[in-house]
Amino acid sequence: ANPVVKCLLEVAWWNGAMKVDLVQLMLSIWALTLLIIDTYCGILVVSNPHSGLSNSADGNGSNLGAFNGTADATPAHASVSNHRAALATSGDFVMARAVVDFVHEFAQLLGYFLIGRWKDYFDWGNAYDLIRCALPLVLFIRPDSRLLQMFVIFLYWMRLLEFNFW
């Protein structure tokens, strides 16, 4: 390896690219924290006063999501509007980040197109990046899907592993 090229790459990494990677790491940690907290709170603090459900059978919160005896009650986790409210904080952040990631992917494709190498964009790495952008956006359409939430949380854990320490 040429020492000049090695030095230039190291300078470029420590003066610019590392900072972008660090911001990505912090955003991933924040999104993951919000998702986990909202998912946990979405399970524990879901109550619809119109459905006959309360968040406890005895009024002190010990039996969460208990049925209070009215005939029209449905499980609280089945209510999409309740779940949207439970995921409001993390959902907004995760979807905004997904939109920004899509814009980044579009800019990357445009860059490949402008240099005449648009076919080079279509590889497994960019396919993974597109899935990583699209899956959180599907959460906007299906906020009640626990499986989808699990995959989005898993993707954010994977983003933590992508951070380059060196």
PDB file of C-alpha atoms in Angstrom:
ATOM      1  CA  ALA A   1       0.000   0.000   0.000  1.00  0.00           C
ATOM      2  CA  ASN A   2       1.260   3.425  -0.949  1.00  0.00           C
ATOM      3  CA  PRO A   3       1.930   5.484   2.224  1.00  0.00           C
ATOM      4  CA  VAL A   4       0.724   8.712   0.579  1.00  0.00           C
ATOM      5  CA  VAL A   5      -2.631   7.181  -0.349  1.00  0.00           C
ATOM      6  CA  LYS A   6      -2.895   5.616   3.101  1.00  0.00           C
ATOM      7  CA  CYS A   7      -2.224   8.997   4.731  1.00  0.00           C
ATOM      8  CA  LEU A   8      -4.760  10.771   2.502  1.00  0.00           C
ATOM      9  CA  LEU A   9      -7.434   8.216   3.326  1.00  0.00           C
ATOM     10  CA  GLU A  10      -6.729   8.548   7.043  1.00  0.00           C
ATOM     11  CA  VAL A  11      -6.932  12.349   6.880  1.00  0.00           C
ATOM     12  CA  ALA A  12     -10.194  12.181   4.914  1.00  0.00           C
ATOM     13  CA  TRP A  13     -11.619   9.713   7.437  1.00  0.00           C
ATOM     14  CA  TRP A  14     -10.730  11.619  10.598  1.00  0.00           C
ATOM     15  CA  ASN A  15     -11.578  15.067   9.188  1.00  0.00           C
ATOM     16  CA  GLY A  16     -14.931  14.311   7.615  1.00  0.00           C
ATOM     17  CA  ALA A  17     -16.276  10.843   7.040  1.00  0.00           C
ATOM     18  CA  MET A  18     -15.901   9.779  10.664  1.00  0.00           C
ATOM     19  CA  LYS A  19     -18.116  12.682  11.750  1.00  0.00           C
ATOM     20  CA  VAL A  20     -20.879  11.602   9.392  1.00  0.00           C
ATOM     21  CA  ASP A  21     -20.563   8.036  10.679  1.00  0.00           C
ATOM     22  CA  LEU A  22     -20.735   9.302  14.262  1.00  0.00           C
ATOM     23  CA  VAL A  23     -23.912  11.296  13.531  1.00  0.00           C
ATOM     24  CA  GLN A  24     -25.435   8.174  11.950  1.00  0.00           C
ATOM     25  CA  LEU A  25     -24.537   6.209  15.088  1.00  0.00           C
ATOM     26  CA  MET A  26     -26.140   8.796  17.385  1.00  0.00           C
ATOM     27  CA  LEU A  27     -29.298   8.958  15.257  1.00  0.00           C
ATOM     28  CA  SER A  28     -29.537   5.166  15.292  1.00  0.00           C
ATOM     29  CA  ILE A  29     -29.146   5.041  19.071  1.00  0.00           C
ATOM     30  CA  TRP A  30     -31.806   7.729  19.492  1.00  0.00           C
ATOM     31  CA  ALA A  31     -34.261   6.039  17.092  1.00  0.00           C
ATOM     32  CA  LEU A  32     -33.700   2.664  18.715  1.00  0.00           C
ATOM     33  CA  THR A  33     -34.265   4.141  22.164  1.00  0.00           C
ATOM     34  CA  LEU A  34     -37.488   5.826  21.050  1.00  0.00           C
ATOM     35  CA  LEU A  35     -38.729   2.653  19.352  1.00  0.00           C
ATOM     36  CA  ILE A  36     -38.063   0.501  22.387  1.00  0.00           C
ATOM     37  CA  ILE A  37     -39.636   2.974  24.822  1.00  0.00           C
ATOM     38  CA  ASP A  38     -42.685   3.553  22.617  1.00  0.00           C
ATOM     39  CA  THR A  39     -43.120  -0.162  22.000  1.00  0.00           C
ATOM     40  CA  TYR A  40     -42.913  -0.841  25.721  1.00  0.00           C
ATOM     41  CA  CYS A  41     -45.310   2.005  26.537  1.00  0.00           C
ATOM     42  CA  GLY A  42     -47.604   0.958  23.702  1.00  0.00           C
ATOM     43  CA  ILE A  43     -48.042  -2.384  25.411  1.00  0.00           C
ATOM     44  CA  LEU A  44     -48.428  -1.020  28.913  1.00  0.00           C
ATOM     45  CA  VAL A  45     -50.238   2.284  28.491  1.00  0.00           C
ATOM     46  CA  VAL A  46     -53.018   1.753  26.002  1.00  0.00           C
ATOM     47  CA  SER A  47     -56.471   2.752  27.075  1.00  0.00           C
ATOM     48  CA  ASN A  48     -59.496   3.793  25.079  1.00  0.00           C
ATOM     49  CA  PRO A  49     -62.224   5.332  27.222  1.00  0.00           C
ATOM     50  CA  HIS A  50     -64.855   4.629  24.533  1.00  0.00           C
ATOM     51  CA  SER A  51     -64.108   0.905  24.308  1.00  0.00           C
ATOM     52  CA  GLY A  52     -64.792  -0.002  27.930  1.00  0.00           C
ATOM     53  CA  LEU A  53     -61.164  -0.780  28.664  1.00  0.00           C
ATOM     54  CA  SER A  54     -59.190   0.658  31.465  1.00  0.00           C
ATOM     55  CA  ASN A  55     -55.521   0.239  32.105  1.00  0.00           C
ATOM     56  CA  SER A  56     -56.174  -1.637  35.327  1.00  0.00           C
ATOM     57  CA  ALA A  57     -58.802  -3.857  36.808  1.00  0.00           C
ATOM     58  CA  ASP A  58     -58.590  -2.337  40.274  1.00  0.00           C
ATOM     59  CA  GLY A  59     -57.720   1.238  39.293  1.00  0.00           C
ATOM     60  CA  ASN A  60     -54.101   1.137  40.439  1.00  0.00           C
ATOM     61  CA  GLY A  61     -52.457  -0.105  37.246  1.00  0.00           C
ATOM     62  CA  SER A  62     -51.671  -3.607  38.478  1.00  0.00           C
ATOM     63  CA  ASN A  63     -53.570  -5.499  35.788  1.00  0.00           C
ATOM     64  CA  LEU A  64     -52.837  -3.592  32.588  1.00  0.00           C
ATOM     65  CA  GLY A  65     -55.342  -3.768  29.768  1.00  0.00           C
ATOM     66  CA  ALA A  66     -57.973  -5.509  31.885  1.00  0.00           C
ATOM     67  CA  PHE A  67     -61.556  -5.848  30.694  1.00  0.00           C
ATOM     68  CA  ASN A  68     -63.963  -3.869  32.858  1.00  0.00           C
ATOM     69  CA  GLY A  69     -67.074  -5.796  31.995  1.00  0.00           C
ATOM     70  CA  THR A  70     -68.762  -3.815  29.203  1.00  0.00           C
ATOM     71  CA  ALA A  71     -70.034  -5.751  26.214  1.00  0.00           C
ATOM     72  CA  ASP A  72     -68.421  -3.638  23.463  1.00  0.00           C
ATOM     73  CA  ALA A  73     -64.837  -3.825  24.741  1.00  0.00           C
ATOM     74  CA  THR A  74     -62.115  -5.008  22.422  1.00  0.00           C
ATOM     75  CA  PRO A  75     -58.455  -5.611  23.221  1.00  0.00           C
ATOM     76  CA  ALA A  76     -56.646  -2.294  23.471  1.00  0.00           C
ATOM     77  CA  HIS A  77     -53.722  -3.472  21.336  1.00  0.00           C
ATOM     78  CA  ALA A  78     -56.161  -4.144  18.480  1.00  0.00           C
ATOM     79  CA  SER A  79     -57.037  -0.481  18.161  1.00  0.00           C
ATOM     80  CA  VAL A  80     -54.961   1.120  15.413  1.00  0.00           C
ATOM     81  CA  SER A  81     -55.648   4.641  16.653  1.00  0.00           C
ATOM     82  CA  ASN A  82     -54.420   3.702  20.127  1.00  0.00           C
ATOM     83  CA  HIS A  83     -51.319   2.158  18.658  1.00  0.00           C
ATOM     84  CA  ARG A  84     -50.667   5.194  16.458  1.00  0.00           C
ATOM     85  CA  ALA A  85     -50.788   7.334  19.578  1.00  0.00           C
ATOM     86  CA  ALA A  86     -48.442   4.950  21.369  1.00  0.00           C
ATOM     87  CA  LEU A  87     -45.875   5.097  18.551  1.00  0.00           C
ATOM     88  CA  ALA A  88     -46.287   8.803  17.811  1.00  0.00           C
ATOM     89  CA  THR A  89     -42.869   9.867  19.105  1.00  0.00           C
ATOM     90  CA  SER A  90     -40.719   7.164  17.585  1.00  0.00           C
ATOM     91  CA  GLY A  91     -42.863   6.882  14.455  1.00  0.00           C
ATOM     92  CA  ASP A  92     -42.335  10.501  13.468  1.00  0.00           C
ATOM     93  CA  PHE A  93     -38.595  10.325  14.046  1.00  0.00           C
ATOM     94  CA  VAL A  94     -38.112   6.970  12.310  1.00  0.00           C
ATOM     95  CA  MET A  95     -40.214   7.975   9.309  1.00  0.00           C
ATOM     96  CA  ALA A  96     -38.428  11.307   8.946  1.00  0.00           C
ATOM     97  CA  ARG A  97     -35.111   9.505   9.016  1.00  0.00           C
ATOM     98  CA  ALA A  98     -36.367   7.014   6.429  1.00  0.00           C
ATOM     99  CA  VAL A  99     -37.358   9.878   4.114  1.00  0.00           C
ATOM    100  CA  VAL A 100     -33.903  11.451   4.535  1.00  0.00           C
ATOM    101  CA  ASP A 101     -32.308   8.061   3.809  1.00  0.00           C
ATOM    102  CA  PHE A 102     -34.436   7.755   0.642  1.00  0.00           C
ATOM    103  CA  VAL A 103     -33.279  11.204  -0.476  1.00  0.00           C
ATOM    104  CA  HIS A 104     -29.692  10.088   0.154  1.00  0.00           C
ATOM    105  CA  GLU A 105     -30.209   6.952  -1.924  1.00  0.00           C
ATOM    106  CA  PHE A 106     -31.769   9.012  -4.718  1.00  0.00           C
ATOM    107  CA  ALA A 107     -28.801  11.410  -4.642  1.00  0.00           C
ATOM    108  CA  GLN A 108     -26.441   8.446  -4.837  1.00  0.00           C
ATOM    109  CA  LEU A 109     -28.332   7.010  -7.835  1.00  0.00           C
ATOM    110  CA  LEU A 110     -28.317  10.445  -9.485  1.00  0.00           C
ATOM    111  CA  GLY A 111     -24.562  10.683  -8.936  1.00  0.00           C
ATOM    112  CA  TYR A 112     -24.014   7.309 -10.569  1.00  0.00           C
ATOM    113  CA  PHE A 113     -26.280   8.385 -13.442  1.00  0.00           C
ATOM    114  CA  LEU A 114     -24.430  11.683 -13.969  1.00  0.00           C
ATOM    115  CA  ILE A 115     -21.064   9.942 -14.299  1.00  0.00           C
ATOM    116  CA  GLY A 116     -22.548   7.394 -16.686  1.00  0.00           C
ATOM    117  CA  ARG A 117     -22.282   4.385 -14.353  1.00  0.00           C
ATOM    118  CA  TRP A 118     -25.917   4.001 -13.262  1.00  0.00           C
ATOM    119  CA  LYS A 119     -25.740   0.205 -13.543  1.00  0.00           C
ATOM    120  CA  ASP A 120     -23.144   0.152 -10.756  1.00  0.00           C
ATOM    121  CA  TYR A 121     -25.778   1.409  -8.297  1.00  0.00           C
ATOM    122  CA  PHE A 122     -27.763  -1.819  -8.542  1.00  0.00           C
ATOM    123  CA  ASP A 123     -25.970  -4.226  -6.203  1.00  0.00           C
ATOM    124  CA  TRP A 124     -26.751  -6.081  -2.970  1.00  0.00           C
ATOM    125  CA  GLY A 125     -25.443  -3.296  -0.734  1.00  0.00           C
ATOM    126  CA  ASN A 126     -27.757  -0.693  -2.213  1.00  0.00           C
ATOM    127  CA  ALA A 127     -30.657  -3.158  -2.212  1.00  0.00           C
ATOM    128  CA  TYR A 128     -30.101  -3.570   1.539  1.00  0.00           C
ATOM    129  CA  ASP A 129     -30.015   0.228   1.910  1.00  0.00           C
ATOM    130  CA  LEU A 130     -33.323   0.569   0.051  1.00  0.00           C
ATOM    131  CA  ILE A 131     -34.959  -2.088   2.239  1.00  0.00           C
ATOM    132  CA  ARG A 132     -33.548  -0.323   5.286  1.00  0.00           C
ATOM    133  CA  CYS A 133     -35.269   2.874   4.067  1.00  0.00           C
ATOM    134  CA  ALA A 134     -38.554   1.298   2.994  1.00  0.00           C
ATOM    135  CA  LEU A 135     -39.291  -0.865   6.025  1.00  0.00           C
ATOM    136  CA  PRO A 136     -39.649   2.054   8.479  1.00  0.00           C
ATOM    137  CA  LEU A 137     -41.950   3.806   5.986  1.00  0.00           C
ATOM    138  CA  VAL A 138     -44.219   0.758   5.935  1.00  0.00           C
ATOM    139  CA  LEU A 139     -44.517   1.261   9.691  1.00  0.00           C
ATOM    140  CA  PHE A 140     -46.477   4.429   8.840  1.00  0.00           C
ATOM    141  CA  ILE A 141     -49.014   2.331   6.912  1.00  0.00           C
ATOM    142  CA  ARG A 142     -49.131  -0.558   9.396  1.00  0.00           C
ATOM    143  CA  PRO A 143     -48.338   0.868  12.861  1.00  0.00           C
ATOM    144  CA  ASP A 144     -50.195  -2.007  14.523  1.00  0.00           C
ATOM    145  CA  SER A 145     -47.885  -4.704  13.147  1.00  0.00           C
ATOM    146  CA  ARG A 146     -45.700  -6.047  15.948  1.00  0.00           C
ATOM    147  CA  LEU A 147     -43.697  -8.100  13.436  1.00  0.00           C
ATOM    148  CA  LEU A 148     -42.907  -4.983  11.424  1.00  0.00           C
ATOM    149  CA  GLN A 149     -41.895  -3.143  14.600  1.00  0.00           C
ATOM    150  CA  MET A 150     -39.608  -6.023  15.462  1.00  0.00           C
ATOM    151  CA  PHE A 151     -37.918  -5.864  12.037  1.00  0.00           C
ATOM    152  CA  VAL A 152     -37.480  -2.080  12.258  1.00  0.00           C
ATOM    153  CA  ILE A 153     -35.914  -2.422  15.712  1.00  0.00           C
ATOM    154  CA  PHE A 154     -33.688  -5.196  14.354  1.00  0.00           C
ATOM    155  CA  LEU A 155     -32.612  -2.943  11.454  1.00  0.00           C
ATOM    156  CA  TYR A 156     -31.669  -0.196  13.895  1.00  0.00           C
ATOM    157  CA  TRP A 157     -29.607  -2.668  15.916  1.00  0.00           C
ATOM    158  CA  MET A 158     -27.875  -3.616  12.649  1.00  0.00           C
ATOM    159  CA  ARG A 159     -27.138   0.067  12.006  1.00  0.00           C
ATOM    160  CA  LEU A 160     -25.265   0.184  15.295  1.00  0.00           C
ATOM    161  CA  LEU A 161     -23.006  -2.599  14.044  1.00  0.00           C
ATOM    162  CA  GLU A 162     -22.206  -0.632  10.881  1.00  0.00           C
ATOM    163  CA  PHE A 163     -20.282   2.034  12.774  1.00  0.00           C
ATOM    164  CA  ASN A 164     -16.568   2.007  11.877  1.00  0.00           C
ATOM    165  CA  PHE A 165     -14.351   2.611  14.874  1.00  0.00           C
ATOM    166  CA  TRP A 166     -11.249   2.711  12.724  1.00  0.00           C
TER     167      TRP A 166
END
